[in-house]
Each structure stands twice: as structure tokens, then as C-alpha cells.
Coordinates of N, CA and C and ligand atoms in Angstrom, one line a residue:
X1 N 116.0 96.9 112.2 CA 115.4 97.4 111.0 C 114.4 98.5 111.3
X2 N 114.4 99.7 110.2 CA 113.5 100.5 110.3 C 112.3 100.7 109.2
X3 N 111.5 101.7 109.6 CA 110.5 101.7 108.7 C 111.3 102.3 107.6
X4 N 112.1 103.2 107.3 CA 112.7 103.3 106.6 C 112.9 102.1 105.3
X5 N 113.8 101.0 106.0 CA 113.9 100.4 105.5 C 112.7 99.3 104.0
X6 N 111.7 99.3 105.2 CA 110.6 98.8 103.9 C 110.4 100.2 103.0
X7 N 110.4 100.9 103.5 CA 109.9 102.1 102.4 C 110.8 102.2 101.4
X8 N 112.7 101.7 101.5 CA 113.5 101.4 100.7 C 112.9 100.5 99.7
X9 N 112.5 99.2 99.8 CA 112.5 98.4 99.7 C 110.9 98.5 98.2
X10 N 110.1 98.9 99.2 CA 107.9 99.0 98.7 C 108.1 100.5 97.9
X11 N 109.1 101.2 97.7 CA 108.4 103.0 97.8 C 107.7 103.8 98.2
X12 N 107.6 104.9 97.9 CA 106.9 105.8 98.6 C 105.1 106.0 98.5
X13 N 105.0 104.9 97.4 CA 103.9 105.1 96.7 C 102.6 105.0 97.2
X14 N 101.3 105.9 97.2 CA 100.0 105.5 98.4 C 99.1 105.3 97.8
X15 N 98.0 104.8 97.9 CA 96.3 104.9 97.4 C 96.0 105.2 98.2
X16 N 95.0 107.0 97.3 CA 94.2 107.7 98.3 C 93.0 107.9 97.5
X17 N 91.9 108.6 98.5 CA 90.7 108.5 98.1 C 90.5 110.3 98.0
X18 N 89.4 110.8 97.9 CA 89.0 112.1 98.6 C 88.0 111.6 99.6
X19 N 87.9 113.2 100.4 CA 86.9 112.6 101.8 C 85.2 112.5 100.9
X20 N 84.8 112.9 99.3 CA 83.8 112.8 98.7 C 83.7 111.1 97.9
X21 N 84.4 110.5 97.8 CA 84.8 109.6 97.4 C 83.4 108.2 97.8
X22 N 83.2 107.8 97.3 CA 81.3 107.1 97.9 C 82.1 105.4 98.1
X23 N 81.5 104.8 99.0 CA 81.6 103.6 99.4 C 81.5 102.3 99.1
X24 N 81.3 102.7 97.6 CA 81.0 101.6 96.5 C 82.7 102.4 95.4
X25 N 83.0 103.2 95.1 CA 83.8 103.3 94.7 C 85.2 103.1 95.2
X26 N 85.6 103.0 97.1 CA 86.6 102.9 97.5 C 86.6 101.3 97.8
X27 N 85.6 100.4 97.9 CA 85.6 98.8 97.6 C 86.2 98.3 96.2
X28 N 85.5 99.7 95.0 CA 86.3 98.9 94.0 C 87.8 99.6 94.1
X29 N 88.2 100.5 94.6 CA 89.4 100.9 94.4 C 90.3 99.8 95.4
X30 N 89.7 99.2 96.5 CA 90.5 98.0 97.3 C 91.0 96.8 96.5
X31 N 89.6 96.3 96.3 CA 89.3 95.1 94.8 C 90.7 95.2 94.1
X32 N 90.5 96.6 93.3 CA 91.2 96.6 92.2 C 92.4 96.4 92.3
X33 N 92.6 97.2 93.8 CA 94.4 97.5 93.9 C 94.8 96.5 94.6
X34 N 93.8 95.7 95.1 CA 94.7 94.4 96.0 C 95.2 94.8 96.9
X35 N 94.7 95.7 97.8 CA 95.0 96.4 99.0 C 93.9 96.2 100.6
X36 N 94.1 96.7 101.2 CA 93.5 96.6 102.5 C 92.7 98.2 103.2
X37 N 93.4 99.2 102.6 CA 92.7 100.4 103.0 C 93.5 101.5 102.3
X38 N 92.6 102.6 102.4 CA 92.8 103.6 101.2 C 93.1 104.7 102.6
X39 N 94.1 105.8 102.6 CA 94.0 107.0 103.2 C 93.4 108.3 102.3
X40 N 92.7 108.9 103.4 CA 91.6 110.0 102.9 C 92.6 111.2 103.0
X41 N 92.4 112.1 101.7 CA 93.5 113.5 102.0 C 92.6 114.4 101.2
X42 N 93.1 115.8 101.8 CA 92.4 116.8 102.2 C 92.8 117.6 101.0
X43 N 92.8 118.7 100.5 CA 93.4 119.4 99.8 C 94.8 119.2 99.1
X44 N 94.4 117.6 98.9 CA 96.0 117.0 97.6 C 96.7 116.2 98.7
X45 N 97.3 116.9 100.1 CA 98.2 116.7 100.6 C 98.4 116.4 102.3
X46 N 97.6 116.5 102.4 CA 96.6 116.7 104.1 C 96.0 115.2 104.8
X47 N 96.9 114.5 105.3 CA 96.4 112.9 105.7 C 94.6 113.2 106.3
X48 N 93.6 113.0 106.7 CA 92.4 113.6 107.4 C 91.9 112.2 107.9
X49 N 92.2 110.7 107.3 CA 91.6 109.5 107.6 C 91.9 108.6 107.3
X50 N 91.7 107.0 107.5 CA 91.9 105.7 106.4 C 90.6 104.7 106.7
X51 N 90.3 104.6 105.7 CA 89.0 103.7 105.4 C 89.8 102.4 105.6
X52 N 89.2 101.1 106.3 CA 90.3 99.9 105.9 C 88.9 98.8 105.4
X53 N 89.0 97.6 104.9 CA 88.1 96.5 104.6 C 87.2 96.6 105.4
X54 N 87.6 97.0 106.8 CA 87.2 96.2 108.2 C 85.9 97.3 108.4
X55 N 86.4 98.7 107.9 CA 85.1 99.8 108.1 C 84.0 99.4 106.9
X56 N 84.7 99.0 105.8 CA 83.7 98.6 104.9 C 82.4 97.9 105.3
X57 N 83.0 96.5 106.3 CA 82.3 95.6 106.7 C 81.0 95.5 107.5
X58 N 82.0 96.6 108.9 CA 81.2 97.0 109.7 C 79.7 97.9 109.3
X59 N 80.1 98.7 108.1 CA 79.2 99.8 107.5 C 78.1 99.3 106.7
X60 N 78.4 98.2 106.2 CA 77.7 97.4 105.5 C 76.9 96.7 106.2
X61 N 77.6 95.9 106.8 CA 76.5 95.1 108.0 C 75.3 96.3 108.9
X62 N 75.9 97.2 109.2 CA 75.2 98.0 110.0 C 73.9 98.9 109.1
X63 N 74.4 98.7 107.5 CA 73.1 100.2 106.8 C 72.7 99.0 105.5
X64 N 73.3 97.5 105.3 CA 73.0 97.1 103.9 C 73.6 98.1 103.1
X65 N 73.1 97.6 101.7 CA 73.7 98.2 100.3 C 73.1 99.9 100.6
X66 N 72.6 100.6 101.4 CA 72.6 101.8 101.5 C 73.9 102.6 101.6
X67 N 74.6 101.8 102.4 CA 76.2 102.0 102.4 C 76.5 102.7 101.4
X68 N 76.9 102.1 100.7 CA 77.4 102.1 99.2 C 77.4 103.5 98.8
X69 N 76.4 104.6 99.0 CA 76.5 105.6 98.5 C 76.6 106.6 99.8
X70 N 77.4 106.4 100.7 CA 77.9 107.2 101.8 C 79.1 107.5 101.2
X71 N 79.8 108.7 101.8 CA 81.2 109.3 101.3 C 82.2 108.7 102.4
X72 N 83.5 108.7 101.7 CA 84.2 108.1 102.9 C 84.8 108.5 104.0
X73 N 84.3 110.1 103.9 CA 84.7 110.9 105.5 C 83.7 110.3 106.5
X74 N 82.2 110.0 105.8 CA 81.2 109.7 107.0 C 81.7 108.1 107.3
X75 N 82.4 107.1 107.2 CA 83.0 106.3 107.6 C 84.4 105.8 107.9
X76 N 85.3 106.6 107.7 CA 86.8 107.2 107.9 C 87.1 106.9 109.5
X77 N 87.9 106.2 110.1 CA 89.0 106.4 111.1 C 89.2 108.0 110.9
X78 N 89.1 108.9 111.9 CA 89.9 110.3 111.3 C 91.1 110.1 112.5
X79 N 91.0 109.6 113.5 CA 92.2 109.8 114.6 C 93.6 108.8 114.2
X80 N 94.2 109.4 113.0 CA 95.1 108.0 112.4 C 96.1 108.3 113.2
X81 N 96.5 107.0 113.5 CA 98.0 107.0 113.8 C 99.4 106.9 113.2
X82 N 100.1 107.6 113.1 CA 101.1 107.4 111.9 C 102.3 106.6 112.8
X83 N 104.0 106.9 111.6 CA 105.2 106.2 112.4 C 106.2 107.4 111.6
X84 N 107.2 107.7 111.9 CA 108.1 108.0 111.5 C 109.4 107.0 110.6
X85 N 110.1 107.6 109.5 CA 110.6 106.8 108.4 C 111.8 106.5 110.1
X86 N 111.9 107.1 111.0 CA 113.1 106.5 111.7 C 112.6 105.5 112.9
X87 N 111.7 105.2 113.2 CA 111.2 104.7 114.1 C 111.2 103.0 113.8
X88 N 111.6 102.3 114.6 CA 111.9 100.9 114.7 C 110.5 99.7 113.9
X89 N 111.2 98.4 113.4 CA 109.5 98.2 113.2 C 108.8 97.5 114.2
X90 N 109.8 97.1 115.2 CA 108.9 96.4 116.6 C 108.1 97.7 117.1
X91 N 108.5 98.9 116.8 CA 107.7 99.9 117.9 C 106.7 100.2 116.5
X92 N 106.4 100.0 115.5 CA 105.2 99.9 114.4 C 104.7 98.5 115.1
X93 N 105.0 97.4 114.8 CA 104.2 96.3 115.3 C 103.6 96.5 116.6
X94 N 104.3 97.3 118.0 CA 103.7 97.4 119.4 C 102.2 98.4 118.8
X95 N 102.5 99.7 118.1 CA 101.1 100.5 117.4 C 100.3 99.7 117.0
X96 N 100.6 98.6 115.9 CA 99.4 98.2 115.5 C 98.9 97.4 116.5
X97 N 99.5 96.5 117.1 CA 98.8 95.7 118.2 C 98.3 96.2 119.3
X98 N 98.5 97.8 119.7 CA 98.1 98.4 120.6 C 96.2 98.6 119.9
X99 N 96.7 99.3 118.9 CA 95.3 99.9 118.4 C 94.8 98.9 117.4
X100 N 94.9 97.5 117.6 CA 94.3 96.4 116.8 C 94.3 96.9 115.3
X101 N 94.9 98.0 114.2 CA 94.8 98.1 113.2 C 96.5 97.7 112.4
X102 N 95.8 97.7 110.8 CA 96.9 96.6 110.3 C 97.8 97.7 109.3
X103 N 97.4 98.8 108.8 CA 98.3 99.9 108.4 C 98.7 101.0 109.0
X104 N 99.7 101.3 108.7 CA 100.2 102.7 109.5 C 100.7 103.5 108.5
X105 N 100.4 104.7 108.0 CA 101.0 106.1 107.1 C 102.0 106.6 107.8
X106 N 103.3 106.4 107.0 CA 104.6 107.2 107.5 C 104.9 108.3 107.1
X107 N 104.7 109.5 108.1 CA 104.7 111.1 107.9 C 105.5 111.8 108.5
X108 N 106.3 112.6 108.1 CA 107.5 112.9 109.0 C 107.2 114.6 108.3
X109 N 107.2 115.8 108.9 CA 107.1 117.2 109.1 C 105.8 117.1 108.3
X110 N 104.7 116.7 108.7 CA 103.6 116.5 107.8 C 103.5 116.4 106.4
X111 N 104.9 115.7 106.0 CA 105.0 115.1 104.5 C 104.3 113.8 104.7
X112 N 103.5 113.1 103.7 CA 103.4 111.3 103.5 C 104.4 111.1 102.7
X113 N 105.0 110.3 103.4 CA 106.2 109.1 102.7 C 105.9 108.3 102.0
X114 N 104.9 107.4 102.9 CA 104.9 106.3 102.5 C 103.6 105.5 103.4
X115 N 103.2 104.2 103.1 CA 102.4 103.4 104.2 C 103.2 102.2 104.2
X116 N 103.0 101.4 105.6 CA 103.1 100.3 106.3 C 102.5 99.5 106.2
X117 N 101.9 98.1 106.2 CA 101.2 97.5 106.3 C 101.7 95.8 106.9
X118 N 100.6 95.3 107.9 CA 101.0 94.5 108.7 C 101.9 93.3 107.5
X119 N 101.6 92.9 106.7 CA 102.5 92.4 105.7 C 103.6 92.7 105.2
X120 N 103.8 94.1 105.4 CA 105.6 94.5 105.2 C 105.9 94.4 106.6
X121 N 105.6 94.7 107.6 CA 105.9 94.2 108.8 C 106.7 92.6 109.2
X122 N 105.9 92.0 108.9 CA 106.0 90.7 108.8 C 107.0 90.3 107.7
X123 N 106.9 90.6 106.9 CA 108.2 89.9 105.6 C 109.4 90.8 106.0
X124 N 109.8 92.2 106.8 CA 110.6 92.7 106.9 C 111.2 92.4 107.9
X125 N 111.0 91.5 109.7 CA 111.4 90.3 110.6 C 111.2 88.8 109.9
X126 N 110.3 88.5 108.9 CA 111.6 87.4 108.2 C 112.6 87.7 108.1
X127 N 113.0 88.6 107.3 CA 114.3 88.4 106.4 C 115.3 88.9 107.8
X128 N 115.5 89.7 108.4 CA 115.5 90.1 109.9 C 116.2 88.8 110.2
X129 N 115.2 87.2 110.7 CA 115.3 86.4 111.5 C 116.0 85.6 110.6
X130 N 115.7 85.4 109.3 CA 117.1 84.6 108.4 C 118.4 85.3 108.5
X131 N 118.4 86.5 108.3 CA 119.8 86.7 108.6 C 120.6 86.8 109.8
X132 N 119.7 86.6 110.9 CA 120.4 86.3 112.4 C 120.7 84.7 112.0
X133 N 119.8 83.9 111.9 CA 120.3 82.7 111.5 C 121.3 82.5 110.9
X134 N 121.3 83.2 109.8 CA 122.8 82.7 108.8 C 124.0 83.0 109.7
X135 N 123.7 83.9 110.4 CA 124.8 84.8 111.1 C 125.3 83.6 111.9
X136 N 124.0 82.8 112.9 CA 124.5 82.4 113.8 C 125.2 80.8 112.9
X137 N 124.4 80.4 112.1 CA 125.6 79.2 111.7 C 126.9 79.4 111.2
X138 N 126.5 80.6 110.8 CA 128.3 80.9 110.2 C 129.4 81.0 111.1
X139 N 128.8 81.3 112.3 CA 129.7 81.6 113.6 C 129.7 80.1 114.3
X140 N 129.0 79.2 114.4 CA 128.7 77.8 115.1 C 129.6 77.2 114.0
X141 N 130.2 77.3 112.7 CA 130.5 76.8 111.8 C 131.9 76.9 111.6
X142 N 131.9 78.1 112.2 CA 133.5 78.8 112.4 C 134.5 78.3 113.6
X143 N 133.7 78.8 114.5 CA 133.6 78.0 115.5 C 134.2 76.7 116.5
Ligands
AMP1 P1 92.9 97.6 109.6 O1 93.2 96.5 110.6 O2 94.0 98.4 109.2 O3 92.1 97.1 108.5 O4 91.9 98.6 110.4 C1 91.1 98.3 111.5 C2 90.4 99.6 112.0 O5 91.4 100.6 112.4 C3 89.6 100.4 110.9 O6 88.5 101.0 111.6 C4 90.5 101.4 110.3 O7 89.9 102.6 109.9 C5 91.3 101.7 111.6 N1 92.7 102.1 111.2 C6 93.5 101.5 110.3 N2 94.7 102.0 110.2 C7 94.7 103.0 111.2 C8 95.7 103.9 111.7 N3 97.0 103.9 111.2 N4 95.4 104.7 112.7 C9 94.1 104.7 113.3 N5 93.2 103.8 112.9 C10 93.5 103.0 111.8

């Protein structure tokens, strides 16, 4: 299975912020959307960062409710790591577990596609490991 594939599956669709965007406004945009992290873009179309819960936390713990009115370039991941729509999703799962983070932005000729997240990861080797199963009783059955 490819990343491709979930992007078949989720769309292309993203939540982004601007890099002016304040740190009380990208918590409620997480809140709202029932998401895990927003990507930061530059001039409409320009990936530049991704804020995730986890920088929220950190930023919070480290300044209190001062936080809150920081912009989200001064707390932004900027070194993102992306995947390609053709790249495998064991080699997305080896990224995230290399660089301990749980989303990845899929960008291919510096277009965004789409994002990943460790949850489509995961439901996309279920369905993966049910269908090796089915496979394999159908063939034990035949057999
Ligand atoms: P996450 O596990 O995705 O909530 O993110 C954990 C940390 O990694 C946070 O500091 C994020 O800003 C950062 N992060 C999340 N996604 C990426 C990514 N694709 N590339 C680089 N850093 C990331």
C-alpha cells in the first residue's frame, strides 16, 4: 500500500494556519477540527512549518498563558519532513518513528497533496493485514 492510497481514500484536503496566526487561535482551530497539528504556509502555497498539540504543550508549560499570544512561526517545527504520494507506508511509518513525529505532508514538485497522519497509517495496515488474512483462509480453505 501507498501513501497514495490513503490520500484516495481521506482527500487532498489540509488545515493550515499563517506563520501570523497566535497560539490561542491554532488550539482552537485543533479543538475545533479534531485534529493533531495544523501546517504553516507562506504566501497561500509554500509548506514553511507544522505546529502539532505536542509544541502547544511544550510552549505552554515553558511561558504559561503568555503563550497564547505568540505567533505560530515563533513555535513551528520549520525543518518538516514530508513523503511522496508514491512512497510506501512502511517507509512513512520508519519517518515517523525515526523523527518521533505523528504527521507527515505529502508534496511532490513542491505541490501539497495532502497530509498523513499516524491514524491513517494505522487503519491503512489494518485493512492491509485483513486482507492478507482473508487471502490466506481462502487459500487454507481451498486447499
Ligand atoms: P506530532 O507527533 O506530529 O504531534 O509532533 C511531534 C513534534 O514533531 C512537534 O514538535 C511537531 O512540530 C514536529 N513534527 C510534526 N510533524 C512533523 C514533520 N512531518 N516533520 C518534522 N517535524 C514534525
Amino acid at each position: 500500500m501507498f501513501v497514495s492510497d490513503i490520500l484516495a481514500q481521506k482527500g487532498n484536503f489540509v488545515f493550515t494556519v499563517t506563520p501570523d496566526t497566535t497560539v490561542a487561535q491554532v488550539a482552537q482551530e485543533l479543538s475545533a477540527r479534531r485534529i493533531g497539528a495544523v501546517l504553516v504556509l507562506e504566501d497561500a502555497d509554500t509548506v514553511i512549518g507544522v505546529v502539532s498539540e505536542r509544541d502547544l504543550v511544550r510552549v505552554l508549560s515553558e511561558r504559561g498563558a503568555a503563550a497564547l499570544d505568540l505567533r505560530a512561526r515563533e513555535i513551528m517545527t520549520g525543518a518538516v519532513v514530508t513523503c511522496d504520494p508514491d512512497d510506501s507506508i512502511d517507509e512513512v511509518m520508519a519517518a515517523m518513528t525515526r523523527g518521533r513525529f505523528r504527521h507527515v505532508p505529502v508534496v511532490r514538485h513542491g505541490e501539497l497533496l495532502g497530509l498523513v497522519s499516524i491514524g491513517d497509517v494505522v487503519k491503512a495496515r489494518l485493512v492491509e493485514a485483513e486482507v492478507e488474512t482473508e487471502a490466506l483462509r481462502a487459500y487454507i480453505v481451498a486447499s
